Each structure stands twice: as C-alpha cells, then as structure tokens.
JSON list of C-alpha atoms and ligand atoms in Angstrom, two decimals:
[
{"chain": "A", "resi": 1, "resn": "MET", "atom": "CA", "xyz": [2.02, -8.58, -147.69]},
{"chain": "A", "resi": 2, "resn": "SER", "atom": "CA", "xyz": [3.97, -6.32, -145.63]},
{"chain": "A", "resi": 3, "resn": "GLY", "atom": "CA", "xyz": [5.35, -7.44, -142.30]},
{"chain": "A", "resi": 4, "resn": "GLU", "atom": "CA", "xyz": [3.62, -4.62, -140.37]},
{"chain": "A", "resi": 5, "resn": "THR", "atom": "CA", "xyz": [0.23, -5.73, -142.30]},
{"chain": "A", "resi": 6, "resn": "GLY", "atom": "CA", "xyz": [0.68, -9.27, -141.32]},
{"chain": "A", "resi": 7, "resn": "MET", "atom": "CA", "xyz": [1.29, -9.06, -137.77]},
{"chain": "A", "resi": 8, "resn": "LYS", "atom": "CA", "xyz": [-1.89, -6.64, -137.59]},
{"chain": "A", "resi": 9, "resn": "GLU", "atom": "CA", "xyz": [-3.92, -9.11, -139.31]},
{"chain": "A", "resi": 10, "resn": "LYS", "atom": "CA", "xyz": [-2.50, -11.67, -136.83]},
{"chain": "A", "resi": 11, "resn": "LEU", "atom": "CA", "xyz": [-2.94, -9.71, -133.68]},
{"chain": "A", "resi": 12, "resn": "GLY", "atom": "CA", "xyz": [-6.63, -9.38, -135.08]},
{"chain": "A", "resi": 13, "resn": "ARG", "atom": "CA", "xyz": [-7.50, -13.00, -134.72]},
{"chain": "A", "resi": 14, "resn": "ASN", "atom": "CA", "xyz": [-6.99, -12.80, -131.05]},
{"chain": "A", "resi": 15, "resn": "VAL", "atom": "CA", "xyz": [-9.76, -12.80, -128.63]},
{"chain": "A", "resi": 16, "resn": "PHE", "atom": "CA", "xyz": [-10.03, -10.65, -125.57]},
{"chain": "A", "resi": 17, "resn": "LYS", "atom": "CA", "xyz": [-12.24, -11.59, -122.59]},
{"chain": "A", "resi": 18, "resn": "GLU", "atom": "CA", "xyz": [-12.53, -8.10, -119.93]},
{"chain": "A", "resi": 19, "resn": "ALA", "atom": "CA", "xyz": [-11.53, -8.71, -116.36]},
{"chain": "A", "resi": 20, "resn": "ARG", "atom": "CA", "xyz": [-13.28, -7.40, -113.54]},
{"chain": "A", "resi": 21, "resn": "GLU", "atom": "CA", "xyz": [-10.38, -5.64, -112.49]},
{"chain": "A", "resi": 22, "resn": "PRO", "atom": "CA", "xyz": [-7.36, -4.10, -114.39]},
{"chain": "A", "resi": 23, "resn": "HIS", "atom": "CA", "xyz": [-4.28, -6.23, -114.53]},
{"chain": "A", "resi": 24, "resn": "ILE", "atom": "CA", "xyz": [-1.78, -3.78, -114.71]},
{"chain": "A", "resi": 25, "resn": "ARG", "atom": "CA", "xyz": [-2.11, -0.06, -113.13]},
{"chain": "A", "resi": 26, "resn": "ILE", "atom": "CA", "xyz": [0.44, 2.91, -113.18]},
{"chain": "A", "resi": 27, "resn": "ARG", "atom": "CA", "xyz": [1.31, 3.40, -109.35]},
{"chain": "A", "resi": 28, "resn": "ALA", "atom": "CA", "xyz": [-0.22, 6.26, -107.69]},
{"chain": "A", "resi": 29, "resn": "GLY", "atom": "CA", "xyz": [1.90, 9.35, -108.18]},
{"chain": "A", "resi": 30, "resn": "MET", "atom": "CA", "xyz": [4.22, 7.32, -110.83]},
{"chain": "A", "resi": 31, "resn": "GLU", "atom": "CA", "xyz": [2.29, 8.94, -113.85]},
{"chain": "A", "resi": 32, "resn": "ASN", "atom": "CA", "xyz": [5.05, 11.43, -114.76]},
{"chain": "A", "resi": 33, "resn": "SER", "atom": "CA", "xyz": [7.64, 9.14, -114.11]},
{"chain": "A", "resi": 34, "resn": "PRO", "atom": "CA", "xyz": [10.52, 8.65, -117.09]},
{"chain": "A", "resi": 35, "resn": "VAL", "atom": "CA", "xyz": [10.34, 5.02, -116.90]},
{"chain": "A", "resi": 36, "resn": "LEU", "atom": "CA", "xyz": [6.63, 4.84, -117.90]},
{"chain": "A", "resi": 37, "resn": "LYS", "atom": "CA", "xyz": [8.27, 6.64, -121.41]},
{"chain": "A", "resi": 38, "resn": "LYS", "atom": "CA", "xyz": [9.97, 3.38, -122.02]},
{"chain": "A", "resi": 39, "resn": "ALA", "atom": "CA", "xyz": [6.44, 1.38, -121.95]},
{"chain": "A", "resi": 40, "resn": "VAL", "atom": "CA", "xyz": [5.27, 3.82, -124.28]},
{"chain": "A", "resi": 41, "resn": "ALA", "atom": "CA", "xyz": [7.83, 2.89, -126.85]},
{"chain": "A", "resi": 42, "resn": "ILE", "atom": "CA", "xyz": [8.00, -1.24, -126.57]},
{"chain": "A", "resi": 43, "resn": "CYS", "atom": "CA", "xyz": [4.48, -2.10, -125.79]},
{"chain": "A", "resi": 44, "resn": "PRO", "atom": "CA", "xyz": [3.55, -3.88, -129.09]},
{"chain": "A", "resi": 45, "resn": "ALA", "atom": "CA", "xyz": [-0.01, -3.47, -128.75]},
{"chain": "A", "resi": 46, "resn": "GLU", "atom": "CA", "xyz": [0.52, 0.37, -128.29]},
{"chain": "A", "resi": 47, "resn": "LEU", "atom": "CA", "xyz": [-1.65, 0.48, -124.94]},
{"chain": "A", "resi": 48, "resn": "TYR", "atom": "CA", "xyz": [0.39, 3.42, -123.29]},
{"chain": "A", "resi": 49, "resn": "ARG", "atom": "CA", "xyz": [0.07, 7.09, -124.13]},
{"chain": "A", "resi": 50, "resn": "GLU", "atom": "CA", "xyz": [1.94, 10.19, -123.78]},
{"chain": "A", "resi": 51, "resn": "ASN", "atom": "CA", "xyz": [-0.25, 12.85, -122.58]},
{"chain": "A", "resi": 52, "resn": "ALA", "atom": "CA", "xyz": [0.07, 16.31, -123.64]},
{"chain": "A", "resi": 53, "resn": "ASP", "atom": "CA", "xyz": [1.04, 17.24, -119.85]},
{"chain": "A", "resi": 54, "resn": "GLY", "atom": "CA", "xyz": [3.92, 14.72, -120.13]},
{"chain": "A", "resi": 55, "resn": "SER", "atom": "CA", "xyz": [2.10, 12.06, -117.84]},
{"chain": "A", "resi": 56, "resn": "VAL", "atom": "CA", "xyz": [1.58, 8.55, -119.10]},
{"chain": "A", "resi": 57, "resn": "GLY", "atom": "CA", "xyz": [-1.83, 6.86, -119.41]},
{"chain": "A", "resi": 58, "resn": "LEU", "atom": "CA", "xyz": [-2.98, 3.22, -120.06]},
{"chain": "A", "resi": 59, "resn": "SER", "atom": "CA", "xyz": [-5.71, 1.36, -121.59]},
{"chain": "A", "resi": 60, "resn": "LEU", "atom": "CA", "xyz": [-5.77, -2.28, -121.20]},
{"chain": "A", "resi": 61, "resn": "ASP", "atom": "CA", "xyz": [-8.06, -3.10, -124.19]},
{"chain": "A", "resi": 62, "resn": "GLY", "atom": "CA", "xyz": [-5.82, -5.55, -126.27]},
{"chain": "A", "resi": 63, "resn": "CYS", "atom": "CA", "xyz": [-3.23, -6.36, -123.81]},
{"chain": "A", "resi": 64, "resn": "LEU", "atom": "CA", "xyz": [-1.09, -9.23, -125.07]},
{"chain": "A", "resi": 65, "resn": "GLU", "atom": "CA", "xyz": [0.24, -10.13, -121.68]},
{"chain": "A", "resi": 66, "resn": "CYS", "atom": "CA", "xyz": [3.82, -10.04, -122.67]},
{"chain": "A", "resi": 67, "resn": "GLY", "atom": "CA", "xyz": [5.22, -8.09, -119.80]},
{"chain": "A", "resi": 68, "resn": "SER", "atom": "CA", "xyz": [7.35, -6.04, -121.82]},
{"chain": "A", "resi": 69, "resn": "CYS", "atom": "CA", "xyz": [6.28, -3.14, -119.72]},
{"chain": "A", "resi": 70, "resn": "LEU", "atom": "CA", "xyz": [6.76, -4.61, -116.43]},
{"chain": "A", "resi": 71, "resn": "ILE", "atom": "CA", "xyz": [10.27, -5.65, -117.60]},
{"chain": "A", "resi": 72, "resn": "ALA", "atom": "CA", "xyz": [10.85, -2.00, -119.15]},
{"chain": "A", "resi": 73, "resn": "CYS", "atom": "CA", "xyz": [9.96, -0.36, -116.32]},
{"chain": "A", "resi": 74, "resn": "ASP", "atom": "CA", "xyz": [11.63, -2.29, -113.55]},
{"chain": "A", "resi": 75, "resn": "GLY", "atom": "CA", "xyz": [8.33, -2.71, -111.72]},
{"chain": "A", "resi": 76, "resn": "ASP", "atom": "CA", "xyz": [9.21, 0.56, -110.28]},
{"chain": "A", "resi": 77, "resn": "ALA", "atom": "CA", "xyz": [5.89, 2.29, -112.02]},
{"chain": "A", "resi": 78, "resn": "LEU", "atom": "CA", "xyz": [3.47, -0.58, -112.35]},
{"chain": "A", "resi": 79, "resn": "GLU", "atom": "CA", "xyz": [1.38, -3.03, -110.44]},
{"chain": "A", "resi": 80, "resn": "TRP", "atom": "CA", "xyz": [1.14, -6.11, -112.80]},
{"chain": "A", "resi": 81, "resn": "ALA", "atom": "CA", "xyz": [-0.44, -8.93, -112.64]},
{"chain": "A", "resi": 82, "resn": "TYR", "atom": "CA", "xyz": [-1.97, -11.74, -114.94]},
{"chain": "A", "resi": 83, "resn": "PRO", "atom": "CA", "xyz": [-5.78, -11.04, -115.27]},
{"chain": "A", "resi": 84, "resn": "GLU", "atom": "CA", "xyz": [-8.15, -13.15, -113.33]},
{"chain": "A", "resi": 85, "resn": "GLY", "atom": "CA", "xyz": [-8.94, -16.87, -114.50]},
{"chain": "A", "resi": 86, "resn": "GLY", "atom": "CA", "xyz": [-10.78, -16.79, -117.56]},
{"chain": "A", "resi": 87, "resn": "ALA", "atom": "CA", "xyz": [-10.01, -13.40, -118.61]},
{"chain": "A", "resi": 88, "resn": "GLY", "atom": "CA", "xyz": [-7.43, -11.66, -120.70]},
{"chain": "A", "resi": 89, "resn": "VAL", "atom": "CA", "xyz": [-6.13, -12.71, -124.20]},
{"chain": "A", "resi": 90, "resn": "GLN", "atom": "CA", "xyz": [-6.93, -15.63, -126.02]},
{"chain": "A", "resi": 91, "resn": "TYR", "atom": "CA", "xyz": [-4.42, -16.45, -128.75]},
{"chain": "A", "resi": 92, "resn": "ARG", "atom": "CA", "xyz": [-5.38, -17.31, -132.11]},
{"chain": "A", "resi": 93, "resn": "PHE", "atom": "CA", "xyz": [-2.60, -18.64, -134.25]},
{"chain": "A", "resi": 94, "resn": "GLY", "atom": "CA", "xyz": [-3.17, -19.80, -138.07]},
{"chain": "B", "resi": 101, "resn": "SF4", "atom": "S1", "xyz": [1.76, -6.52, -120.81]},
{"chain": "B", "resi": 101, "resn": "SF4", "atom": "FE1", "xyz": [2.59, -6.26, -123.14]},
{"chain": "B", "resi": 101, "resn": "SF4", "atom": "S2", "xyz": [0.81, -5.57, -124.14]},
{"chain": "B", "resi": 101, "resn": "SF4", "atom": "FE2", "xyz": [0.10, -5.43, -122.10]},
{"chain": "B", "resi": 101, "resn": "SF4", "atom": "S3", "xyz": [0.33, -3.31, -121.60]},
{"chain": "B", "resi": 101, "resn": "SF4", "atom": "FE3", "xyz": [2.34, -4.37, -121.23]},
{"chain": "B", "resi": 101, "resn": "SF4", "atom": "S4", "xyz": [3.75, -4.29, -123.16]},
{"chain": "B", "resi": 101, "resn": "SF4", "atom": "FE4", "xyz": [1.55, -3.59, -123.59]}
]
C-alpha cells in the first residue's frame, strides 16, 4: 500500500456533519490576494482552488479543521473559526 493511498483511505473514514454557516470565509475583496495561493498549496484536503482568472475559491466539504490555511495566510485573507458545536469533522481512527 502506498503512503498516498493509505492517507486517502484513512481520511475517507472521517465523518463530516455540515454546519449551518461556513466556518471559513475568504474576506471580501481578498479573492485575488497572493497569500491565498499558499492555502491552495498547503490545504491537505485540497479545498482551495485557483480559478482561471487567478482568484481563489473555497469549498468546505471535507475540511479537517487543521488550521493550516489560517497559518499560511496569516489571517489576512481569511475569517476562520471552528464550526458550531456538533458540526464539522469527526475523526475516525483505526
Ligand atoms: S482548516 Fe485545513 S482542511 Fe480546512 S480548509 Fe484550512 S487547510 Fe484545508
């Protein structure tokens, strides 16, 4: 089993409960900020995407709540909070 396959299988065991409100938002007007390119590169769940026009979009399905994007962007481009109680990722190990 390769390392990548093993990681995808492990992530596939997690359970996600959708929150009523998005817990991470790109700040208005920051969609074209160069700092968001770092989030595209480092998000382990690959939730950020660079659009054809150079702007960055975000889909929160499968967010691991790891905080890597917030650290990478220094908080300048993102509004970041944990999901409301009971929502978000539930890790399944083993
Ligand atoms: S918190 Fe982690 S998994 Fe969620 S969007 Fe940011 S980098 Fe991706």
